[in-house]
Coordinates of C-alpha atoms and ligand atoms in Angstrom, one line a residue:
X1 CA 61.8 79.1 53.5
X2 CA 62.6 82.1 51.7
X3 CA 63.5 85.8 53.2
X4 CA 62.7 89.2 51.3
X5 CA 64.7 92.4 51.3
X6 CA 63.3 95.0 51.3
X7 CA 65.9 98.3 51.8
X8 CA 65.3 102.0 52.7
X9 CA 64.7 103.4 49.4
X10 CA 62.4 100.3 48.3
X11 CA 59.0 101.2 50.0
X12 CA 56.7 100.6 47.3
X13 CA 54.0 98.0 47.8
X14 CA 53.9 97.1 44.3
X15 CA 57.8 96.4 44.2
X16 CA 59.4 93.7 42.2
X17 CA 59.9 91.5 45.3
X18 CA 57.2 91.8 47.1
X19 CA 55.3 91.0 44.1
X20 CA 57.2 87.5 43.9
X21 CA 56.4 87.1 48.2
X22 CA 54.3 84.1 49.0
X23 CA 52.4 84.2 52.3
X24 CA 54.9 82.1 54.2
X25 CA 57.8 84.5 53.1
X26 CA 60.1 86.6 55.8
X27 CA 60.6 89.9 54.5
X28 CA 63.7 91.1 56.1
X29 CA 64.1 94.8 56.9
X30 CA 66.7 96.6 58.8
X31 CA 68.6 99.8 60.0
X32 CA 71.9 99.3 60.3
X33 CA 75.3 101.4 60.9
X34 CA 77.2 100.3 58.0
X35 CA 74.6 102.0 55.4
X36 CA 73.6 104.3 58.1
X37 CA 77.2 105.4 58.3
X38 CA 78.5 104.7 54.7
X39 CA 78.9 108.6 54.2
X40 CA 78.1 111.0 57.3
X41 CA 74.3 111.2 56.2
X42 CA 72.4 114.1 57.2
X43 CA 70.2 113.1 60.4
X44 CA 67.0 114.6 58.8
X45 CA 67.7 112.0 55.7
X46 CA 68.3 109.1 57.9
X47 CA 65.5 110.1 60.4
X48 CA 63.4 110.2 57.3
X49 CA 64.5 106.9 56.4
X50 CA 64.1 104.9 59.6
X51 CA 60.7 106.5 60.0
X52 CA 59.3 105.8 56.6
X53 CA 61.3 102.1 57.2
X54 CA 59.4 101.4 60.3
X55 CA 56.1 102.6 59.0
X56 CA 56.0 100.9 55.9
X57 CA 56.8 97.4 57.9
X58 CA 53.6 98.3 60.1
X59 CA 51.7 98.9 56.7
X60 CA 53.5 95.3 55.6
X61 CA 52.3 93.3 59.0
X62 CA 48.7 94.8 58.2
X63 CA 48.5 93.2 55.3
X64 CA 49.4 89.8 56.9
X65 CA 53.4 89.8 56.3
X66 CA 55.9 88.3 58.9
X67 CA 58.6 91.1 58.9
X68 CA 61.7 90.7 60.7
X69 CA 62.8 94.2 61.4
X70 CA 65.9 95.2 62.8
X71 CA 66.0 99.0 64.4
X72 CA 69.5 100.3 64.7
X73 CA 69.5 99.9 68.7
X74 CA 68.3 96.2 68.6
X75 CA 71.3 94.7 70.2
X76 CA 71.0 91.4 68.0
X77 CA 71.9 93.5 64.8
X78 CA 74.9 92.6 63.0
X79 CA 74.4 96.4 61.9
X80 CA 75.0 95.2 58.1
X81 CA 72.5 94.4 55.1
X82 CA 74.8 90.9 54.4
X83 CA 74.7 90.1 58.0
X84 CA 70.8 90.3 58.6
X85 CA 70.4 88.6 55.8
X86 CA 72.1 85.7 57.1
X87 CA 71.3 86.2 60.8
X88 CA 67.2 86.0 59.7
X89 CA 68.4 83.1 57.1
X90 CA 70.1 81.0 60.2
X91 CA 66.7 82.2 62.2
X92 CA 64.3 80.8 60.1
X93 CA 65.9 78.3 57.8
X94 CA 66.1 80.1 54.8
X95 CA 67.8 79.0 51.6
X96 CA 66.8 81.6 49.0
X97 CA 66.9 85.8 49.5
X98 CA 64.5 87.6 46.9
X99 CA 65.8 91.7 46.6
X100 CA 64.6 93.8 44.3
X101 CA 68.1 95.2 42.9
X102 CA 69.6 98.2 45.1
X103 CA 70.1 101.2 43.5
X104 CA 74.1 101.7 44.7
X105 CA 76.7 99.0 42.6
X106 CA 78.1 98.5 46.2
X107 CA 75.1 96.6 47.3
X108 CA 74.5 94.5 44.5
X109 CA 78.3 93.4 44.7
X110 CA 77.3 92.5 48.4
X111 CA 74.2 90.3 47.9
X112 CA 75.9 88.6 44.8
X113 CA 78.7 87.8 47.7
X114 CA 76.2 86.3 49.7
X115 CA 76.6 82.5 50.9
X116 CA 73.6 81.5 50.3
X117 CA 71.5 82.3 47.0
X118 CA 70.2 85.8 46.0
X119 CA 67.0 86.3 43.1
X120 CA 68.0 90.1 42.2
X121 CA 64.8 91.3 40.1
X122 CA 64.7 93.8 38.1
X123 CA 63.6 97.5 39.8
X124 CA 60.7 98.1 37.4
X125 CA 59.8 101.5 39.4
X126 CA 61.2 102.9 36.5
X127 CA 60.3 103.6 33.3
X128 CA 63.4 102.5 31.3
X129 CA 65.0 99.1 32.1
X130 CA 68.5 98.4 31.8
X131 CA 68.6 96.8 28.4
X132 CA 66.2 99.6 27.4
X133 CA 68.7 102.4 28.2
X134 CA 71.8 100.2 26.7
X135 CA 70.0 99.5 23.6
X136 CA 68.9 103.4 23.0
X137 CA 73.1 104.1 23.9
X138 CA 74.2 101.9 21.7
X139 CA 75.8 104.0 18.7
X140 CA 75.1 106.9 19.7
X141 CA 78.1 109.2 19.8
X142 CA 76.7 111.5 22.3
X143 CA 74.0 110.3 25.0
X144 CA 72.2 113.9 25.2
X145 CA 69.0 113.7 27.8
X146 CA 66.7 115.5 25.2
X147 CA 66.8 112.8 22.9
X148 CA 66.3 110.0 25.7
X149 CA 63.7 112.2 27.3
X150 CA 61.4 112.6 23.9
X151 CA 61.7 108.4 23.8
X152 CA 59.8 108.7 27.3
X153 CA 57.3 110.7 26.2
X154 CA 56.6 108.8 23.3
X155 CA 56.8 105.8 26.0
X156 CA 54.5 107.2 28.5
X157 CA 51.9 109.2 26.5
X158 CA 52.6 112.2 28.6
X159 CA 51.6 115.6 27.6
X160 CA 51.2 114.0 24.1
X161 CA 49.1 114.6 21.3
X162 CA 49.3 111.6 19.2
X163 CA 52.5 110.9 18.0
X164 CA 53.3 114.8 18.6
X165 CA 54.5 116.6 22.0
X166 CA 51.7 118.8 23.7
X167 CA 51.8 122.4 22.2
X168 CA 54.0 121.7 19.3
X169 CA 57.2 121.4 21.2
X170 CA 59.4 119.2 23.4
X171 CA 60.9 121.4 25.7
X172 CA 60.0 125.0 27.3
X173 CA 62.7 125.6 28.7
X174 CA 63.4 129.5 27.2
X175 CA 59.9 130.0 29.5
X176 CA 61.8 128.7 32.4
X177 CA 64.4 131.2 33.2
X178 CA 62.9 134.2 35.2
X179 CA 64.2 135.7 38.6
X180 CA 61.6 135.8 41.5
X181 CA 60.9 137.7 43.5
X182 CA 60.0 137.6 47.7
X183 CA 56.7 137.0 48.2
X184 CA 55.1 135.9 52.0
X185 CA 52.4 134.2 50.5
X186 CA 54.2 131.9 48.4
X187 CA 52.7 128.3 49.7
X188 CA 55.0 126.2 51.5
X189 CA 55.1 122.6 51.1
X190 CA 53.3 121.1 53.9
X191 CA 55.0 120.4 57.3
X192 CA 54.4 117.0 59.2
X193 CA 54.3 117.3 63.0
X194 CA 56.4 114.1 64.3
X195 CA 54.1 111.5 65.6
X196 CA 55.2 108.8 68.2
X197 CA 56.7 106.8 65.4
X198 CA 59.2 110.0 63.8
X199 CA 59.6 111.0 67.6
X200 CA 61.1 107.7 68.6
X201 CA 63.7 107.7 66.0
X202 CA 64.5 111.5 65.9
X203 CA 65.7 110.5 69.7
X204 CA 67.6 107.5 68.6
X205 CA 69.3 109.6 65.2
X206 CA 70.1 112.4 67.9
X207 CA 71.6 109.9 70.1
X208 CA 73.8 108.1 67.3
X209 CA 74.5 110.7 64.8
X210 CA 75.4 113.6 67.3
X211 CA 78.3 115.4 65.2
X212 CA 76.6 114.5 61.4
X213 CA 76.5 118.6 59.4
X214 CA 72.9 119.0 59.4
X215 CA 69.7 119.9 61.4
X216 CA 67.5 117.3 63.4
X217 CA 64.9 119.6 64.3
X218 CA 62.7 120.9 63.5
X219 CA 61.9 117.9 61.6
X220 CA 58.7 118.3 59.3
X221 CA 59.2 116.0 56.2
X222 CA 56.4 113.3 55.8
X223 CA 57.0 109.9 56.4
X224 CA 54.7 107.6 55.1
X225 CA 52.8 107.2 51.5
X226 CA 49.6 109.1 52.6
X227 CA 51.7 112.4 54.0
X228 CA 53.4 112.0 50.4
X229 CA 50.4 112.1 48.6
X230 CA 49.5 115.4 50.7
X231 CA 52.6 116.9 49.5
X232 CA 51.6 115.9 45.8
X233 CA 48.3 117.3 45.7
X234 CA 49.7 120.9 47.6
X235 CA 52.3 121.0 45.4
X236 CA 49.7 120.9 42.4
X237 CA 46.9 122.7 43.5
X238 CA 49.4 125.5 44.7
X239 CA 52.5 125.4 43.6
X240 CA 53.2 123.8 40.1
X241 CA 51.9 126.5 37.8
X242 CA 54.4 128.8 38.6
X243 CA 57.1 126.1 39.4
X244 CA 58.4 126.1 35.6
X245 CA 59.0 130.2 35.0
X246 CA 61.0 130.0 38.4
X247 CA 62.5 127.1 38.9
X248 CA 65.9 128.1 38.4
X249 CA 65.6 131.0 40.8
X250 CA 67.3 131.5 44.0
X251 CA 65.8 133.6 47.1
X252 CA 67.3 134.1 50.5
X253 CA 65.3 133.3 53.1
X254 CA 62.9 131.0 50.6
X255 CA 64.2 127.8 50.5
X256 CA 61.5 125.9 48.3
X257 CA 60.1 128.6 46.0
X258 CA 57.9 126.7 43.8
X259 CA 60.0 123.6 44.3
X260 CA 57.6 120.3 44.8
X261 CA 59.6 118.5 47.5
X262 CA 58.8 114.9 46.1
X263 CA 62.0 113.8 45.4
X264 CA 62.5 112.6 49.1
X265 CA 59.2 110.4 48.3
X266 CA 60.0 109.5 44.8
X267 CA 63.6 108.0 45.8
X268 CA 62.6 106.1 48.5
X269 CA 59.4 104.7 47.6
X270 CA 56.3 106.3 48.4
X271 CA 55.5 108.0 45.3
X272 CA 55.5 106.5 41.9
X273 CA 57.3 108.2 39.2
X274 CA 54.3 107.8 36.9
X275 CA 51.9 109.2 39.4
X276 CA 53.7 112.1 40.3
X277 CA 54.1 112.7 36.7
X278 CA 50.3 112.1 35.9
X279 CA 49.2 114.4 38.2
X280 CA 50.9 117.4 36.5
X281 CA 49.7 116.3 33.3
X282 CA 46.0 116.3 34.2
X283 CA 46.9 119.5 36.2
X284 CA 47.6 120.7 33.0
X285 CA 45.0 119.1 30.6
X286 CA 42.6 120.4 33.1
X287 CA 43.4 124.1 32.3
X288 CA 44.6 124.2 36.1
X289 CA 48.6 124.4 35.5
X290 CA 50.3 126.2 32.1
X291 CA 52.6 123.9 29.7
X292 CA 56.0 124.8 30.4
X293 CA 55.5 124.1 33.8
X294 CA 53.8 120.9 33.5
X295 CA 56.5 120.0 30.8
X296 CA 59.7 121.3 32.7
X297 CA 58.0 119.4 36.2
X298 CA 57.5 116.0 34.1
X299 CA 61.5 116.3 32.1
X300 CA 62.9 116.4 35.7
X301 CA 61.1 113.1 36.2
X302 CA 60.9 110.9 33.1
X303 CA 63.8 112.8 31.7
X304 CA 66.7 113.7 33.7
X305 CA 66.0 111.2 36.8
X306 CA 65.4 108.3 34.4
X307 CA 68.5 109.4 32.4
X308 CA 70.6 109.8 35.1
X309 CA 69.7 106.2 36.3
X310 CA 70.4 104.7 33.1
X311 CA 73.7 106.8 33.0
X312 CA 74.8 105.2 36.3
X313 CA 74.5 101.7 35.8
X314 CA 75.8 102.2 32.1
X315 CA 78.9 103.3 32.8
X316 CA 79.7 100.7 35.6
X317 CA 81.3 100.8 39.3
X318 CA 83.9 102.6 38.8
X319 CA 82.2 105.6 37.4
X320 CA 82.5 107.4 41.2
X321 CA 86.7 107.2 41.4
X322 CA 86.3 109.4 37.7
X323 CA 88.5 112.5 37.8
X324 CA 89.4 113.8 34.0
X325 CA 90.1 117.2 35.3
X326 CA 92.3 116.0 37.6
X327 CA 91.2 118.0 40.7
X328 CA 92.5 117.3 43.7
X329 CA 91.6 120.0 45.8
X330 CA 90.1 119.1 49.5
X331 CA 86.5 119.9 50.2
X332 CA 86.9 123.1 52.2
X333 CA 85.0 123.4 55.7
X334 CA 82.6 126.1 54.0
X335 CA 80.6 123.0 52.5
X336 CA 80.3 121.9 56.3
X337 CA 78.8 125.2 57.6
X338 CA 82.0 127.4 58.3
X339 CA 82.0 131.0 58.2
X340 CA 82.6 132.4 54.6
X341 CA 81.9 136.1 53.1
X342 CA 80.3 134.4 49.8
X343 CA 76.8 134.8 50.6
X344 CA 75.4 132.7 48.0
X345 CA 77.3 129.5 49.6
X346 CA 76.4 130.8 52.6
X347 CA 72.4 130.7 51.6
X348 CA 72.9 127.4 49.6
X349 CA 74.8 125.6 52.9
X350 CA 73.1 127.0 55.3
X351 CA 69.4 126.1 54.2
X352 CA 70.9 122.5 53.1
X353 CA 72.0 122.1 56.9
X354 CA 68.0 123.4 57.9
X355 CA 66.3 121.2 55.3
X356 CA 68.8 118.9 54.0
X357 CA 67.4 120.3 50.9
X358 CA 68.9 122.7 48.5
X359 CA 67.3 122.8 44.9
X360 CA 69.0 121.9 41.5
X361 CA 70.2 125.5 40.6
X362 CA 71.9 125.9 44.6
X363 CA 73.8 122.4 43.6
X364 CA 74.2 122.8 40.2
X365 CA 75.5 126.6 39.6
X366 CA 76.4 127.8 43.5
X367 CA 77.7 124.3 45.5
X368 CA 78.8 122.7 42.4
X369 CA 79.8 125.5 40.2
X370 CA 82.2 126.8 43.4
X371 CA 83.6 123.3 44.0
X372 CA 84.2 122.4 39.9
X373 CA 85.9 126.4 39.7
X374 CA 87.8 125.7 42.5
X375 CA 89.6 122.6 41.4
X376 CA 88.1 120.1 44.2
X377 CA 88.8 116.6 44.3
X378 CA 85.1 115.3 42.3
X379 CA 85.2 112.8 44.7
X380 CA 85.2 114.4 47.8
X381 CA 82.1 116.3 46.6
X382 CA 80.6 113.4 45.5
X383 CA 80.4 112.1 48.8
X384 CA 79.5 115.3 49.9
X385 CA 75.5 115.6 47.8
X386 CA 75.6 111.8 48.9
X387 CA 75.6 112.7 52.4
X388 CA 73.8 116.2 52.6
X389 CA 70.6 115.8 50.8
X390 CA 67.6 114.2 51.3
X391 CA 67.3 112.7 48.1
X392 CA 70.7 111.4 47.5
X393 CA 71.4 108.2 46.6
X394 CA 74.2 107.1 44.6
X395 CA 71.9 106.3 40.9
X396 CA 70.9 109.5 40.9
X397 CA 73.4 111.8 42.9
X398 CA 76.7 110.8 41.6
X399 CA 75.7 111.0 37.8
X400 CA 74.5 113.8 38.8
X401 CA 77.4 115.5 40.8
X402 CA 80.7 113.1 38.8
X403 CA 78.3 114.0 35.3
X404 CA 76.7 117.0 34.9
X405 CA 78.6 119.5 38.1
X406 CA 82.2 118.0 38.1
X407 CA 82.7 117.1 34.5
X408 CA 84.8 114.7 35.7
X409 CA 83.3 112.0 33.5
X410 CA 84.4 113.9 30.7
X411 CA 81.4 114.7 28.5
X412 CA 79.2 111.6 29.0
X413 CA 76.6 113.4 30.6
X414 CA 77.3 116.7 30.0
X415 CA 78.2 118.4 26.7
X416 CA 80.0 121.6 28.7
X417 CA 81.4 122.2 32.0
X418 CA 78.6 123.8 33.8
X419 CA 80.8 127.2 34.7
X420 CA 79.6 130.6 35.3
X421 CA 81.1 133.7 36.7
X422 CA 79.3 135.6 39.5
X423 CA 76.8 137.0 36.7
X424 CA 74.7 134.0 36.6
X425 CA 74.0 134.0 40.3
X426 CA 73.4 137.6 40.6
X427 CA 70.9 137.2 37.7
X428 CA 69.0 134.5 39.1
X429 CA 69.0 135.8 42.8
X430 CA 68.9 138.1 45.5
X431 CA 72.3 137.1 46.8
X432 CA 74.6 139.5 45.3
X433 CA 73.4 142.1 47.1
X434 CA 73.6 140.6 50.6
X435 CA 77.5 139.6 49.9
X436 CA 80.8 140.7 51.5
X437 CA 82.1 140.8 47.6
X438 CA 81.1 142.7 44.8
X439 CA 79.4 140.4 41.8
X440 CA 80.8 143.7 39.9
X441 CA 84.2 143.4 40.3
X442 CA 86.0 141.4 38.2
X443 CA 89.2 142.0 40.1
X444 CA 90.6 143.5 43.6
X445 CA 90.2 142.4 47.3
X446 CA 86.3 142.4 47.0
X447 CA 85.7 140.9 43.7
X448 CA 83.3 138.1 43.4
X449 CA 85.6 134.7 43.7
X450 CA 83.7 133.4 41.1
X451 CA 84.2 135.5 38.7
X452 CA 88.3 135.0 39.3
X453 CA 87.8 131.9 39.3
X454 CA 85.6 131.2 36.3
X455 CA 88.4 132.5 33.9
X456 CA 91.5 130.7 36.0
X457 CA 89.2 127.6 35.6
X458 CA 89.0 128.1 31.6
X459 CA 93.1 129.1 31.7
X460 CA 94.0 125.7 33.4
X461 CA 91.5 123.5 31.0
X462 CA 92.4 125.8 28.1
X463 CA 93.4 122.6 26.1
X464 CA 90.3 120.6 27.1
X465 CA 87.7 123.0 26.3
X466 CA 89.3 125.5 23.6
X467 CA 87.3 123.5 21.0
X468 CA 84.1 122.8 22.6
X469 CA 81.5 124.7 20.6
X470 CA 79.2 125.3 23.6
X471 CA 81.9 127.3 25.8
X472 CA 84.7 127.6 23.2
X473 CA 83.9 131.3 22.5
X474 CA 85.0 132.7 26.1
X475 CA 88.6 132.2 25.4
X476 CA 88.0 134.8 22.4
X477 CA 86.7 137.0 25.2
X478 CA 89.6 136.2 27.1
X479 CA 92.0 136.6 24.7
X480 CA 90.6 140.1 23.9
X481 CA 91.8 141.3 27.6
X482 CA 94.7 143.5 28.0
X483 CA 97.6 141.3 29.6
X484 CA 97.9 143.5 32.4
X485 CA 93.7 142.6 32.9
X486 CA 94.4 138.8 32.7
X487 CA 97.8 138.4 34.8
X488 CA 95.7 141.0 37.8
X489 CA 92.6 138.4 37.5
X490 CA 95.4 134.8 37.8
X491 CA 96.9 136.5 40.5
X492 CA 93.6 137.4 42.5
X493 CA 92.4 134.0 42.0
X494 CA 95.6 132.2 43.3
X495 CA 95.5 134.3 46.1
X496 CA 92.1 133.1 46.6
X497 CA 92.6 129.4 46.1
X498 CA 95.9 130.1 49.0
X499 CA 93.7 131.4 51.4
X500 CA 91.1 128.7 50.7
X501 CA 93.6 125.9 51.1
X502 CA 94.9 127.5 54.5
X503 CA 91.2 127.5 56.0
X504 CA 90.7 131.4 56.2
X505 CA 87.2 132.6 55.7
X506 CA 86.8 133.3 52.4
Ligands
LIG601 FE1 78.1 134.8 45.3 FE2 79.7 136.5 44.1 FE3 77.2 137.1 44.4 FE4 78.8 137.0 46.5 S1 78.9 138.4 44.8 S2 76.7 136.2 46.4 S3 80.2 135.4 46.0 S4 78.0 135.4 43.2

């Protein structure tokens, strides 16, 4: 007798180990506290999870499957992966476990510790294996995304024209930078009424997970493949044109702009990669969605997610505890919803406690940017995206938030610290104007912290990033400032980081 995992971000019918099931096979499902509980998840993400769990084991049994499924209130759960695995194993006799391999180096360590024998296939929802991302990082002195990103075109055929990229060029982005504006009849990405299923656990997540930062209700995310698919074709028909011009702006009181929303689905299962991507290249080949968009949507998908995967399990277990800055500053309780006069945190926080959603310019250049400015332990804010958003799992998040926000890898993912003053964000959004500081002032009691704190940032890693060709030049600019300028804008931003560290609303 054999049992099959099957985990919360592996609901894909066509996955590696249910592919390998035979028909007298247990596949072994469950929701339990210690994964549950591994970071203080949003409830939204682990409603979404135990919904789309139990609904995909009802799609499982329809097809003839035995699943033994364990809900988080069954009072026979051992309330950990390793210990339904061999509950169900002393249940039913079993002497092998088939997993497809998790996507967290924690787990894998756990079902290789396993007493009896664990098959660990390869996750080939991806497009880039493991050996196929070591051998394109081997020699290379710098493992820049473009480069890995054109290999996936070439790979996938998409937006390709022959050996050539669509349009003559690889990458839009200079098309990609515009401010929006507010506009009511911006389509929203559909909402999802809870049925009995989603209704049943949003009681049970409200019951267990009563003091987790974040939003139950209302809860309107889909939860199965065919509510997916309805967000993939809105998001097409409606939205994706115009997602590439605006997809790094911010808006108050517009949380999803042009944003698809598919990256819940896509992590856990119930969208392919491929399709997803597919779909905005017939989009565009159909004269329905312009090429920058198309190209920018598809980069985020065969580029930087399959990148970032490859990134994670290339650098190895320890690539969380990474801290080159050496920032050790606590979290502050602003990234957990307390009251501060920066009203772009306030906007970026605030719609990720709604939605457990924020996009990748709110994490990347407000949630990040403040935290990597402000000296905070990389760590900490790791575990912070892990637990917020939606989407988060480790693969993804932590190359993502230890990479490319924190720097605290050092370079391997990103070339440059990903810093800005207050200019950025006022660019790119409407949030400036709504803000107890002045994006203006570059020092006094309302200047914007982040523009003190983008030059006390460069002062303390002076050494570090003097050099760097990308980011080098601002210490010219710096130097350039009367002394009297530079001392005023140290001593503002220590004042800042005092009253940050002693909890005051900031
Ligand atoms: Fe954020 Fe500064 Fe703008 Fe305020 S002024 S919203 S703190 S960037």
């Amino acid at each position: 007798m054999r049992l099959i995992l099957i985990l919360g971000d592996q609901l894909s019918h066509d996955l590696s180990a249910l592919r390998a099931a035979r028909p007298d096979d247990i596949i072994v499902m469950a929701e339990v506290a210690s994964e549950a509980g591994c970071v203080p998840h949003h409830p939204q993400k682990i409603a979404f999870l135990f919904a789309a769990m139990r609904k995909f084991a009802a799609e499982l049994r329809a097809k003839g499957h035995t699943v033994a499924y364990a809900t988080l209130d069954d009072p026979d759960n051992s309330q950990s992966i390793p210990g339904e695995l061999l509950r169900r194993a002393a249940d039913h006799g079993a002497t092998l476990v088939i997993a497809t391999e998790p996507g967290e180096w924690r787990l894998i360590a756990a079902l290789s510790d396993l007493p009896i024998p664990v098959t660990q296939l390869p996750d080939d929802r991806f497009l880039a294996s493991h050996a196929e991302f070591e051998a394109w990082a081997d020699g290379r002195k710098e493992l820049r995304m473009e480069w890995f990103y054109r290999d996936m075109r070439r790979k996938t055929g998409l937006l390709m024209e022959g050996d050539q990229p669509a349009g003559g060029q690889w990458n839009f982005d200079h098309d990609n930078r515009k401010p929006a504006r507010a506009d009511l009849l911006r389509a929203r990405p559909p909402r999802f009424e809870p049925d009995a299923v989603t209704a049943q656990v949003l009681d049970l997540v409200e019951a267990r997970f009563p003091d987790n930062f974040g939003r139950l209700r209302p809860f309107t995310y889909a939860t199965d493949r065919a509510g997916a698919l309805q967000v993939l074709d809105h998001f097409i028909a409606h939205s994706l044109d115009e997602f590439g011009p605006y997809q790094d702006a911010m808006l108050q009181d517009d949380p999803f702009l042009h944003h698809s929303i598919l990256s819940p689905y896509i992590n856990a299962g119930l969208l392919s990669p491929l399709e997803v991507c597919q779909a905005a290249a017939d989009a565009h080949a159909a004269g329905k969605v312009r090429l920058n968009s198309a190209e920018g949507f598809i980069r985020q998908i065969i580029g930087w997610r399959e990148y970032m995967r490859g990134i994670y399990f290339l650098e190895g277990p320890d690539y969380t505890a990474r801290n080159v800055l050496g920032h050790d500053r606590a979290l502050p309780p602003v990234y957990w919803g307390a009251p501060t006069r920066m009203n772009c945190m306030a906007q970026a926080v605030g719609q990720t406690r709604d939605h457990a959603y924020a996009h990748h310019i709110q994490r990347l250049m407000v949630t990040g940017n403040f935290a990597l400015l402000a000296g905070i332990d990389p760590h900490q804010v790791h575990e912070w995206y892990l637990a917020v958003y939606i989407d988060a799992y480790e693969w993804v998040e932590a190359p993502n938030v230890i990479g490319m926000s924190q720097f605290a890898d050092g370079g391997v993912v990103g070339s440059k610290p990903y810093v800005s003053s207050g200019n950025y964000i006022h660019k790119m959004s409407d949030y400036c104007g709504g803000c107890a500081y002045k994006v203006a002032d570059k020092t006094g009691p309302r200047a914007c912290p982040f523009n003190l704190l983008y030059w006390d940032f460069l002062v303390r890693h002076r050494e570090r990033f003097e050099r760097n060709p990308r980011i080098g030049r601002a210490f010219a600019t710096w130097d350039r400032m009367d002394a009297d300028r530079r001392d005023r804008i140290r001593a503002d931003a220590a004042a800042f980081l005092t009253r940050l560290e002693a909890g005051e609303v900031v």
